[in-house]
Coordinates of C-alpha atoms in Angstrom, one line a residue:
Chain A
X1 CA 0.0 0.0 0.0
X2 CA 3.1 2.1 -0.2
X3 CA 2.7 5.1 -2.9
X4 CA 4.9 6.2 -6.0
X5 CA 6.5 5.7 -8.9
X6 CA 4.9 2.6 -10.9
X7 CA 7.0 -0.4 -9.9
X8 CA 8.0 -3.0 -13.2
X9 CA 5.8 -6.4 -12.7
X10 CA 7.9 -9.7 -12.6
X11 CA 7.5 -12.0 -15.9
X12 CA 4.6 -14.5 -15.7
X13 CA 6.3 -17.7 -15.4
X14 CA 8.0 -16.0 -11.9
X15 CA 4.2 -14.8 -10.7
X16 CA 3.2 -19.1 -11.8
X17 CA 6.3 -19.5 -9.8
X18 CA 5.6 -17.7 -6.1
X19 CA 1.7 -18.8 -6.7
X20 CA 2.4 -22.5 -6.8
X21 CA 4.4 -21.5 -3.5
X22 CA 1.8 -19.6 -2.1
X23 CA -0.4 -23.0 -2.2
X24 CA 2.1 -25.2 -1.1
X25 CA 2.1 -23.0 2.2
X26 CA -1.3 -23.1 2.5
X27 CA -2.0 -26.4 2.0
X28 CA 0.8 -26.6 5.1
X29 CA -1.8 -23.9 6.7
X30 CA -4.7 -26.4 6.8
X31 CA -2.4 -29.1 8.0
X32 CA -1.4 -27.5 11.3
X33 CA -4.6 -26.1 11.4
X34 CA -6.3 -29.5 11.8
X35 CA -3.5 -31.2 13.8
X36 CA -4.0 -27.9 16.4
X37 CA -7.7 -28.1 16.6
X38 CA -7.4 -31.9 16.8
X39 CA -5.1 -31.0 19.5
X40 CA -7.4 -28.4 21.2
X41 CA -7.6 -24.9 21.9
X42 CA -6.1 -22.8 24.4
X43 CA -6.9 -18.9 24.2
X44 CA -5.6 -16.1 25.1
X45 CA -5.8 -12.0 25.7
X46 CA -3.7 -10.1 23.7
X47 CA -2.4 -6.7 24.3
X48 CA -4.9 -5.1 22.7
X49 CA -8.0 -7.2 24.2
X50 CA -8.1 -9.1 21.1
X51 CA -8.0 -13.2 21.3
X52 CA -5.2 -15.1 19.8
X53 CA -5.1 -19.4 20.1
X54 CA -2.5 -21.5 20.3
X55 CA -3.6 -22.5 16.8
X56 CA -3.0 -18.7 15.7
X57 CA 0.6 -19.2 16.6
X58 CA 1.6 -22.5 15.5
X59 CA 0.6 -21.7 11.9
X60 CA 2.0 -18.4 11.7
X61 CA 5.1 -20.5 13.3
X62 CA 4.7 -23.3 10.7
X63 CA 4.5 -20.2 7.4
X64 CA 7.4 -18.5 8.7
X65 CA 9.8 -21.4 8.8
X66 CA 8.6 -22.4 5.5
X67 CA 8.8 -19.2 3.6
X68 CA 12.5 -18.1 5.4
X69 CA 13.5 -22.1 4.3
X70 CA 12.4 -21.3 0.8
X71 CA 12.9 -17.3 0.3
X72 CA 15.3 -16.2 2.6
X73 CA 15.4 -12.8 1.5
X74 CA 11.9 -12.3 1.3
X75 CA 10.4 -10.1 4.4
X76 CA 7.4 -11.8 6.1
X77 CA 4.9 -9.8 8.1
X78 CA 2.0 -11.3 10.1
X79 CA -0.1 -10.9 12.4
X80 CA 1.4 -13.0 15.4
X81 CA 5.2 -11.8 15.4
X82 CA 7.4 -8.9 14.3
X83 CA 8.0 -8.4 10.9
X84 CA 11.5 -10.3 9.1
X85 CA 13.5 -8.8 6.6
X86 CA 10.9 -5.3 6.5
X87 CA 12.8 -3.7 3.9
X88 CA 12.7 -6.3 1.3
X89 CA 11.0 -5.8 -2.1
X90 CA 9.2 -9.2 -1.7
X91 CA 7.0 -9.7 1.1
X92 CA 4.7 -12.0 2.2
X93 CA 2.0 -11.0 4.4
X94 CA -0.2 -13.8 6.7
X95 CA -2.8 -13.5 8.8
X96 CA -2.2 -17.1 9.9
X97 CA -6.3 -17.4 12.0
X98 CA -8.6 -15.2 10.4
X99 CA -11.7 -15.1 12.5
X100 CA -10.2 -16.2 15.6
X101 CA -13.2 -15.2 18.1
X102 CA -15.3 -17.4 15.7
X103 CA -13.0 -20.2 15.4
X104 CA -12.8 -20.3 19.0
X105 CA -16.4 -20.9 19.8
X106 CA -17.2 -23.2 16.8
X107 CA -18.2 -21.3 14.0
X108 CA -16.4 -22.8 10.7
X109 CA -15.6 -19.5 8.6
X110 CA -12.6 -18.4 9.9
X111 CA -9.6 -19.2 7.0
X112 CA -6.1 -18.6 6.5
X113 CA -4.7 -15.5 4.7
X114 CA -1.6 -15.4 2.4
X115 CA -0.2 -12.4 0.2
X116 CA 2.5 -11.8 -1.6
X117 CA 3.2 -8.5 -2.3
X118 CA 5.9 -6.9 -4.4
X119 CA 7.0 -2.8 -3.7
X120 CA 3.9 -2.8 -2.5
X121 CA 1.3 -4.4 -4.9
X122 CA 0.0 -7.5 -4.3
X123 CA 0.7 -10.2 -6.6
X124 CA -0.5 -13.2 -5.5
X125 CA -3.5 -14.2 -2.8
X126 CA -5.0 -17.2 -1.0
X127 CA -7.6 -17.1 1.2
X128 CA -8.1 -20.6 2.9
X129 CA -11.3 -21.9 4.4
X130 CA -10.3 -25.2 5.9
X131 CA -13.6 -26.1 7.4
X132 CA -15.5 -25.1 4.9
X133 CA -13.5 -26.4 2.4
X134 CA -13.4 -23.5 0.0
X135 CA -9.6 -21.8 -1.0
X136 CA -9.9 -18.8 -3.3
X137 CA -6.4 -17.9 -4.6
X138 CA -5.5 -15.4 -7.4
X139 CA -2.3 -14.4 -9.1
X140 CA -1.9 -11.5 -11.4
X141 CA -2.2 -12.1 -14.6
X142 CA -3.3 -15.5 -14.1
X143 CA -6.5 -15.1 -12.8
X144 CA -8.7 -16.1 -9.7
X145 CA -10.2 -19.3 -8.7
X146 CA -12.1 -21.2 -6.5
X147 CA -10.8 -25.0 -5.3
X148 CA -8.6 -24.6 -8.6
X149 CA -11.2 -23.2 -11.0
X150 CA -11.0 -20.6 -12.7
X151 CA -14.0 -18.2 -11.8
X152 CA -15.1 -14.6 -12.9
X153 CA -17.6 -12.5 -10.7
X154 CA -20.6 -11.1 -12.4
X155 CA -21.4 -7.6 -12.5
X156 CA -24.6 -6.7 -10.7
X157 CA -27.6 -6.0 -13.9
X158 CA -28.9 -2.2 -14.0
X159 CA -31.4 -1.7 -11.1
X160 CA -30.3 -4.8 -9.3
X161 CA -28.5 -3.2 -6.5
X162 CA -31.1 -4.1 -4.0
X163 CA -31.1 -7.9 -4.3
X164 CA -27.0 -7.2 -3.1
X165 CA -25.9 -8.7 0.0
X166 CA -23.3 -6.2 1.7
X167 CA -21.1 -7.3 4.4
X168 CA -20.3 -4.8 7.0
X169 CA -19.9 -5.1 10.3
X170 CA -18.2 -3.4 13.9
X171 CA -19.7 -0.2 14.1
X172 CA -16.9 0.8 16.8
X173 CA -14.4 -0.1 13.5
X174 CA -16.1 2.2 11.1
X175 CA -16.5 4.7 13.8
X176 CA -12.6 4.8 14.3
X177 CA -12.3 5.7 10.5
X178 CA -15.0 8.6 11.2
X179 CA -17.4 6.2 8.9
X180 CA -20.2 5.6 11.3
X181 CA -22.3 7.8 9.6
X182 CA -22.1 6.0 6.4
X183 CA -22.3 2.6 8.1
X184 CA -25.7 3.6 9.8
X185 CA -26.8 5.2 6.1
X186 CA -26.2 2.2 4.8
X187 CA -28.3 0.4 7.4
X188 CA -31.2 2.7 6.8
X189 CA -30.8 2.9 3.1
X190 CA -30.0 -1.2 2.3
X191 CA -32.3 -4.6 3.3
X192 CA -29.3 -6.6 2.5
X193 CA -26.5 -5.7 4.5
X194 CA -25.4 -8.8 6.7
X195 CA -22.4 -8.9 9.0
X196 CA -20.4 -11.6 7.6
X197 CA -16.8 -10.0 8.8
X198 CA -14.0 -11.7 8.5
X199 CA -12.3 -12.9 5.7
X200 CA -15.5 -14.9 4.8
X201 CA -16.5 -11.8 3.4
X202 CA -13.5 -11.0 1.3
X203 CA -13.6 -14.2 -0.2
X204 CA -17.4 -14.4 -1.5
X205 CA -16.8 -10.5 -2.5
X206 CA -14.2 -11.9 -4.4
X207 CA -16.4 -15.0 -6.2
X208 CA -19.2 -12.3 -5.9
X209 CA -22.1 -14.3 -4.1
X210 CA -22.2 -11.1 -1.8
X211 CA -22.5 -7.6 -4.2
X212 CA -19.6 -6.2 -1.8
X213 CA -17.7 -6.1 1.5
X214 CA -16.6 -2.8 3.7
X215 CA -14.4 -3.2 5.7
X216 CA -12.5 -0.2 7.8
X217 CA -10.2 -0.2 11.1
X218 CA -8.5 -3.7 9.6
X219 CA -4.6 -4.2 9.1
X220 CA -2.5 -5.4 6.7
X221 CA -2.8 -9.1 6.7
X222 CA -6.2 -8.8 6.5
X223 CA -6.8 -7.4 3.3
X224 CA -3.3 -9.3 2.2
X225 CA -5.5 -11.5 -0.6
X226 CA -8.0 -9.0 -1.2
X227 CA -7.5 -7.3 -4.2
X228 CA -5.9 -9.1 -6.3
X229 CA -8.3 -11.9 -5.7
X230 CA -11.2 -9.9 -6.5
X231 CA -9.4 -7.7 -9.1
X232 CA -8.4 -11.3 -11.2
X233 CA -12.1 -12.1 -10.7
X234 CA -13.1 -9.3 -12.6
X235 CA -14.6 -7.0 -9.6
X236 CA -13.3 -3.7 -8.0
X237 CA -10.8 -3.4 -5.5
X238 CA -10.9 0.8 -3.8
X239 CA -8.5 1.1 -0.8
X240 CA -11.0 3.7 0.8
X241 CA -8.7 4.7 4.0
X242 CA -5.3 4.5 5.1
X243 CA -3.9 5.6 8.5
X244 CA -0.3 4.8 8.9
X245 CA 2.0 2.8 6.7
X246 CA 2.4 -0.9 6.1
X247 CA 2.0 -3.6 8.8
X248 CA 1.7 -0.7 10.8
X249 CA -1.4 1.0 8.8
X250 CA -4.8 0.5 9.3
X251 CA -6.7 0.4 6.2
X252 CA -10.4 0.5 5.1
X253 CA -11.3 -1.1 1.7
X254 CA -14.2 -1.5 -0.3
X255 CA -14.5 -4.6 -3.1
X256 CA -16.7 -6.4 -5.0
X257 CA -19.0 -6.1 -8.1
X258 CA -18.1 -3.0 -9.7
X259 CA -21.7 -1.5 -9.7
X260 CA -21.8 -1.8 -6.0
X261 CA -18.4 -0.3 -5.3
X262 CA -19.4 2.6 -7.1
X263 CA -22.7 3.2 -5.4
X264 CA -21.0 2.3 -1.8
X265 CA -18.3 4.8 -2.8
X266 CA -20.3 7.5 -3.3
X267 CA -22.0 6.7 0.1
X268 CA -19.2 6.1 1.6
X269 CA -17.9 9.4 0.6
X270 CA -14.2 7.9 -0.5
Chain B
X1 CA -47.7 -19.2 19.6
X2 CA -51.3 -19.8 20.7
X3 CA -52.2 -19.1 24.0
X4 CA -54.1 -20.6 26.5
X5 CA -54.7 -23.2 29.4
X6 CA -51.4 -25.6 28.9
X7 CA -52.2 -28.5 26.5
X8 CA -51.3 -32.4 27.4
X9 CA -47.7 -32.9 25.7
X10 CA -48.0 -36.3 23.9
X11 CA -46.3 -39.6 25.7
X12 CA -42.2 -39.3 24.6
X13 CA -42.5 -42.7 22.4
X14 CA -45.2 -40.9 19.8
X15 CA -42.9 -37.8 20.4
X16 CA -40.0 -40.0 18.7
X17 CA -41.9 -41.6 16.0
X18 CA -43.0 -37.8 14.9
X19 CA -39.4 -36.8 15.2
X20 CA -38.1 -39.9 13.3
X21 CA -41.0 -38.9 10.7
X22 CA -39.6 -35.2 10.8
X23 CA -35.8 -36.4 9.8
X24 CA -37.0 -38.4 7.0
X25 CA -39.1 -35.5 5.7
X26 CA -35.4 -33.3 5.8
X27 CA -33.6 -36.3 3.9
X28 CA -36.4 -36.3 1.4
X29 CA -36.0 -32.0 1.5
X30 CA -32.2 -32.3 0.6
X31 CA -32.8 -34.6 -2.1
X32 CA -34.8 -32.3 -3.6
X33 CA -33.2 -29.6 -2.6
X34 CA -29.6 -31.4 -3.9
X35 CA -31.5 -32.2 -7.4
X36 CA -32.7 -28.7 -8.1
X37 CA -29.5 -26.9 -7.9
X38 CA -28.1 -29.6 -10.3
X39 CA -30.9 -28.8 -12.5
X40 CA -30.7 -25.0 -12.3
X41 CA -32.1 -22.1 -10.2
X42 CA -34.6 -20.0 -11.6
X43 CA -36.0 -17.0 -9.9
X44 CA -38.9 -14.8 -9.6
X45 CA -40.6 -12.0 -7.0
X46 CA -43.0 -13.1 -5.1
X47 CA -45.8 -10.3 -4.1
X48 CA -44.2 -8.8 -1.3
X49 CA -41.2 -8.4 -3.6
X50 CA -39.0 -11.5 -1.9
X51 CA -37.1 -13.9 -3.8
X52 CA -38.8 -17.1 -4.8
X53 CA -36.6 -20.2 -6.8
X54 CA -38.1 -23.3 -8.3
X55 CA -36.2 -25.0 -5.9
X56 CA -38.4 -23.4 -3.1
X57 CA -41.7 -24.5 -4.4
X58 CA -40.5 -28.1 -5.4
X59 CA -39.4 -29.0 -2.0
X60 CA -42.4 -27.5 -0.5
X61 CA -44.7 -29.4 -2.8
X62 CA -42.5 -32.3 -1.8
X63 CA -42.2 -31.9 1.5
X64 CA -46.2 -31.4 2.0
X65 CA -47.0 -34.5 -0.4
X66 CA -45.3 -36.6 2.6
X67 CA -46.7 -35.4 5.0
X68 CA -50.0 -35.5 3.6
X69 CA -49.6 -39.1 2.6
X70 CA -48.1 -40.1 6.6
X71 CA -50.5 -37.7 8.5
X72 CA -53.9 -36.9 6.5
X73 CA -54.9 -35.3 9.7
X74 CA -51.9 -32.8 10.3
X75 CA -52.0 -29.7 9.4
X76 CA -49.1 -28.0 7.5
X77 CA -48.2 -24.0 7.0
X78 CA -45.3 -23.2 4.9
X79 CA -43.9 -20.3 3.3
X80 CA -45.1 -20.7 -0.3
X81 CA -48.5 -22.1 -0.3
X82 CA -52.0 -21.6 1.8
X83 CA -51.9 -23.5 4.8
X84 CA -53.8 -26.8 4.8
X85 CA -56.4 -28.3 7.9
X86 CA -55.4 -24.7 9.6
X87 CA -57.6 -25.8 12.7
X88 CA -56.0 -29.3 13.1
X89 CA -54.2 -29.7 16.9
X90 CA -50.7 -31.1 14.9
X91 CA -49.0 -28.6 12.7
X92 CA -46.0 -29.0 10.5
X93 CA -44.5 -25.6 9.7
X94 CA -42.2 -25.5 7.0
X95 CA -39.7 -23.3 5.3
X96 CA -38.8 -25.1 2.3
X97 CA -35.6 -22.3 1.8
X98 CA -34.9 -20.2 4.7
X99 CA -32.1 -17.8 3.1
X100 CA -33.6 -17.9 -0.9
X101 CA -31.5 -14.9 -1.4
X102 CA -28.2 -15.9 -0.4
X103 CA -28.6 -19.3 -1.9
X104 CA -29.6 -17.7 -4.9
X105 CA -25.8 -15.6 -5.0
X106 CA -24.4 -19.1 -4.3
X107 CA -23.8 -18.4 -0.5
X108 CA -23.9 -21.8 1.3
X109 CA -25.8 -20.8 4.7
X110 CA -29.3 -21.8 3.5
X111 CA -31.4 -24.2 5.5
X112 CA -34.4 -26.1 5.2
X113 CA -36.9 -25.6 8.3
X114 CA -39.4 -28.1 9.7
X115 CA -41.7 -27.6 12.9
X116 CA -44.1 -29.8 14.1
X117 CA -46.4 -27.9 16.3
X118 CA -49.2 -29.4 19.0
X119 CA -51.6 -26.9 19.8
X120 CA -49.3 -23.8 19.2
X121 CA -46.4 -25.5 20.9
X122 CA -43.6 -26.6 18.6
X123 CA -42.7 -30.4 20.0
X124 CA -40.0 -31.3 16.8
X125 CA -37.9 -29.3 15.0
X126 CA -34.9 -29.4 12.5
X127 CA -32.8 -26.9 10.6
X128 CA -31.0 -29.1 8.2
X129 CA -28.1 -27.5 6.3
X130 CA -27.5 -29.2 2.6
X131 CA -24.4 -27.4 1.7
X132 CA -22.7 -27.0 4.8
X133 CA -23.8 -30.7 5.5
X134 CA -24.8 -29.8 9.3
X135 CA -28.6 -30.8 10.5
X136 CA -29.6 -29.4 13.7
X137 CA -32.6 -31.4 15.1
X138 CA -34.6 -31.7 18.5
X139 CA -37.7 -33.1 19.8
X140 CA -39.0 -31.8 23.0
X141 CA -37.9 -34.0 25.9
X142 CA -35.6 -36.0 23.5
X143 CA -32.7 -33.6 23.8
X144 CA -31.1 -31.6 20.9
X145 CA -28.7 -33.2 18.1
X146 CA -26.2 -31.6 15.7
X147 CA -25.7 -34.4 12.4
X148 CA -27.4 -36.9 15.2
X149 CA -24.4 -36.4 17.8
X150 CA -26.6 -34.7 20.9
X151 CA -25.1 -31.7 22.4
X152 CA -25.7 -28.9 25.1
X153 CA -24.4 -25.2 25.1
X154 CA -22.6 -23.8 27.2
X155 CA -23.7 -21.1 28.9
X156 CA -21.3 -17.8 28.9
X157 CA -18.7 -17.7 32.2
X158 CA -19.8 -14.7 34.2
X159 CA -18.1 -11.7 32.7
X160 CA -17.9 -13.2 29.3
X161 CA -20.1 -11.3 27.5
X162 CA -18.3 -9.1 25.2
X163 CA -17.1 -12.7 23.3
X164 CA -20.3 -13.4 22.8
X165 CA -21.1 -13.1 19.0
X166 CA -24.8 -11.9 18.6
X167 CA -26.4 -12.2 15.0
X168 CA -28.7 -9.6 14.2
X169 CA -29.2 -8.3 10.6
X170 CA -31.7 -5.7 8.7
X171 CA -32.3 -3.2 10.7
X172 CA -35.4 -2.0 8.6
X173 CA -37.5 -5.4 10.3
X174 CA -36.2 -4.2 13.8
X175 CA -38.0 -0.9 12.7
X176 CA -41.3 -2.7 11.5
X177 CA -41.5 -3.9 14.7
X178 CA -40.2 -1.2 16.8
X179 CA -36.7 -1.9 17.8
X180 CA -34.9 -0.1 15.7
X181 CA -33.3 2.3 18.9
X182 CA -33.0 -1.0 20.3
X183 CA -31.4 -2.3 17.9
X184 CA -29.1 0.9 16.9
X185 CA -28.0 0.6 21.0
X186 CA -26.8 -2.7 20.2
X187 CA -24.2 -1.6 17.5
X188 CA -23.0 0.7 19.9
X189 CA -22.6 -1.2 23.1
X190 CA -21.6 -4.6 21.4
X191 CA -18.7 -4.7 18.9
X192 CA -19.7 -8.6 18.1
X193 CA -22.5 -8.0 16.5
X194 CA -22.8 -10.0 13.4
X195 CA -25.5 -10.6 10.4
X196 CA -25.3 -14.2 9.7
X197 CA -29.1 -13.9 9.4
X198 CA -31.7 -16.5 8.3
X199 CA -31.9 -20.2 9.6
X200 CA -27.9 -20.5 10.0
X201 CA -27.9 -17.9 12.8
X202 CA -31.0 -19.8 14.8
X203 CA -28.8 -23.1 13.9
X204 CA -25.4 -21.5 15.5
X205 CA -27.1 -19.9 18.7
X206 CA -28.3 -23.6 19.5
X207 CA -25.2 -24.8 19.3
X208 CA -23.6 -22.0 21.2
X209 CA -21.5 -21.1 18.5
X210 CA -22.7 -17.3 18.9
X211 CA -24.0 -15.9 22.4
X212 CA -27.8 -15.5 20.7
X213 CA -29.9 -14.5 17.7
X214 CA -31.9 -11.8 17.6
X215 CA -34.6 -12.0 14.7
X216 CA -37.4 -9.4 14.9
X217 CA -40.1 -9.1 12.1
X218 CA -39.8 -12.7 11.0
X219 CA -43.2 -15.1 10.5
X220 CA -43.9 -18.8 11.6
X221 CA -42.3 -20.6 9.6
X222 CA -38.9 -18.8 10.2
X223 CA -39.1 -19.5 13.8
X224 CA -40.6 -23.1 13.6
X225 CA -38.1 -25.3 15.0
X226 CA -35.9 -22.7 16.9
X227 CA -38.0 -23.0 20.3
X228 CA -37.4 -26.5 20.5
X229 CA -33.8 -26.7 19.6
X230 CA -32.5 -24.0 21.4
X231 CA -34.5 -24.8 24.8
X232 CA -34.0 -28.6 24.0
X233 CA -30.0 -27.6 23.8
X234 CA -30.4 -25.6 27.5
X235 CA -30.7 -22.1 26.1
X236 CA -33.2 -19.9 26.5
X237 CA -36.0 -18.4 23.7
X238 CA -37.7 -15.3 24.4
X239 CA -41.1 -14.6 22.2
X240 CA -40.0 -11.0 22.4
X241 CA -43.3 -9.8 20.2
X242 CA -45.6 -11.0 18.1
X243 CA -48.4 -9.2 15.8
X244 CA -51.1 -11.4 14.2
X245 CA -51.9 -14.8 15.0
X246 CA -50.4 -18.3 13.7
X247 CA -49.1 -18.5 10.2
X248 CA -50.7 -15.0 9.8
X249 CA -48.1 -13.5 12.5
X250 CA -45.5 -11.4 12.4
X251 CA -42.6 -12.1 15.4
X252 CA -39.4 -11.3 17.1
X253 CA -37.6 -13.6 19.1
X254 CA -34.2 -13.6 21.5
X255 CA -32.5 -17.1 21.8
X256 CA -29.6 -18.4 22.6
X257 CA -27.0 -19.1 26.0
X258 CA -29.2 -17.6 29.0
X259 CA -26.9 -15.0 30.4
X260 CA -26.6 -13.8 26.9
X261 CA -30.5 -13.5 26.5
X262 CA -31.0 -12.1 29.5
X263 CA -28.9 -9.0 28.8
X264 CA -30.7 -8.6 25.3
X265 CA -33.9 -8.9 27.2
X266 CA -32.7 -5.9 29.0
X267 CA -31.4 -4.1 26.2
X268 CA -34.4 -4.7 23.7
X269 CA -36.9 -4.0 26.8
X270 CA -39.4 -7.4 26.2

């Protein structure tokens, strides 16, 4: 999300290259992921009130020794542990438990979230439902699919826009980005908005069985997949806030079919 | 929802042969439900402007067929066609689609809802899940079951609260019914609120997997088997208001871990 000149894209057959990587670590993902809740779960507090598992942790563990084994000079940033190697050009961003608080009481849409970005721009994305069993991943240039198919969103038809499920959800959130008063507009103005949060919501954005997600007062890794997955899809990607800088920013994004983008960016003010 | 001196509740044995009637009657509904998708989806707006698919009206038609054929006496309300025997003691409720419009966008969290009601008070009910492959079933005094494993929830430790996920979604239905500062007080007090809406979020606050529902502005056959499940699981259901009688009524209803609906209680005023 860093600003300035255009940076040149790497060849194709690199992109094929890092992707085929990309789902080799998150096949690993679903791997801990299963032994840990085989295992059980512990939970704790962190810091800043929010929960983390003992699952969290192995698999950000388990990606981190993986990636450094196989790209040593790429940086790593995630959600568990300080960030490796921040200056690189290549880095790979993980949020290893997406939905933590939901995986921790039993609800099965948490997933694991995987980006690799270059100066930058993201170039390749998986977002990894392991009890669901759905992966979305995406590489520029290559396109976006679902459980290895290829897929392409469709755009919402003229007049449509009120049959589109939005996903928003956290006032406090939008409120921290000085968007509560669009998020209760949107409430008063739209039937369909559910609060799906989560990375659940990035990823049907992405294969467009919701219209759109909005999502502000998130960080880094959890928008990692976002837009390239839904730009390789066909839909629109708008990074609608920034406050800070890299795995230190929080961001606020809006994505999906392009006709709702554009109508929740003009509510939306952004 | 009837009320009145309490009715005899039927000797456990015929209890079990209805609910052993009313799984068979949900394998039939995912059949059919299974076999439409693989046929196609076609929509259409019904009067009141909600979604209708074929796949709604087939396993209705399907669903009432059986139970015509096994009970001729029953009566049975559903969503999409005039209720039959309306004055008969035994009443299967049924929502042959509960969530048409996600399934429609391809979202997974549709369900299939079956009551079976004895003068106004719901004795068996499922919520069975095709996609996500979960079926949540109880019959009252028989105990609650998720995929035929029985469980119980747990109810929240003391001071737990602010985990607790709470589904509630379209704030326009809290209005209809006159929660809508209610409901705008929750956003503000509770940063868990979700919209997983429709049958799913009934399904997950009988599990426990969220802290409660809270689904105001819904009719009869929305609510059929939540009553059961939830109270059958050891959580608590609230009627919280009701306008109109029977399959002509228009409700709202808490449920969910006790501790958890006894704050919304408080904080919805019922």
């Amino acid at each position: 999300v860093r600003r300035g000149p255009p940076k040149p894209t790497p060849p194709l057959p690199e992109i094929r290259r890092y992707y085929h990587a990309a789902l080799e670590f998150a096949d690993l993902a679903q791997r801990v992921v299963r032994a840990g809740l085989a295992r059980g779960l512990t939970r704790r507090r962190k810091p800043d009130l929010s929960l983390v598992t003992n699952v969290d942790l192995t698999v950000e563990r388990a990606l981190r020794r993986a990636i450094a084994s196989r790209f040593p000079n790429h940086g790593i940033a995630g959600e568990e542990f300080p960030p490796s190697h921040p200056g690189a050009p290549w880095q790979w961003i993980i949020d290893p438990i997406d939905g933590t608080l939901g995986l921790s009481h039993g609800l099965p849409l948490y997933g694991t979230i995987l980006g690799l970005w270059f100066h930058g721009q993201a170039l390749v994305g998986v977002i990894d439902h392991p009890e669901l069993g759905t992966r979305y991943s995406a590489a520029r240039g290559l396109g976006a699919f679902r459980n290895g198919i290829r897929f392409r969103l469709k755009d919402v038809p003229r007049g449509g826009l009120a049959d589109e499920i939005v996903s928003a959800a956290d006032r406090t959130r939008f409120r921290q980005c000085g968007k509560a008063g669009a998020f209760d507009l949107l409430l008063r103005r739209h039937r369909q908005v559910r609060g799906y949060y989560d990375c659940i919501a990035h990823s049907w954005a992405a294969e467009g069985s919701i219209g759109a997600v909005v999502d502000f007062g998130v960080r880094l890794w959890d928008i990692a997949a976002t837009q390239v997955l839904v730009e390789e899809a066909g839909g629109s990607y708008l990074l609608a806030s920034q406050r800070g800088q890299g795995s230190e920013g929080v961001y606020g994004i809006i994505a999906g079919k392009p006709r709702t983008v554009r109508w929740l960016r003009r509510l939306f003010r952004v």
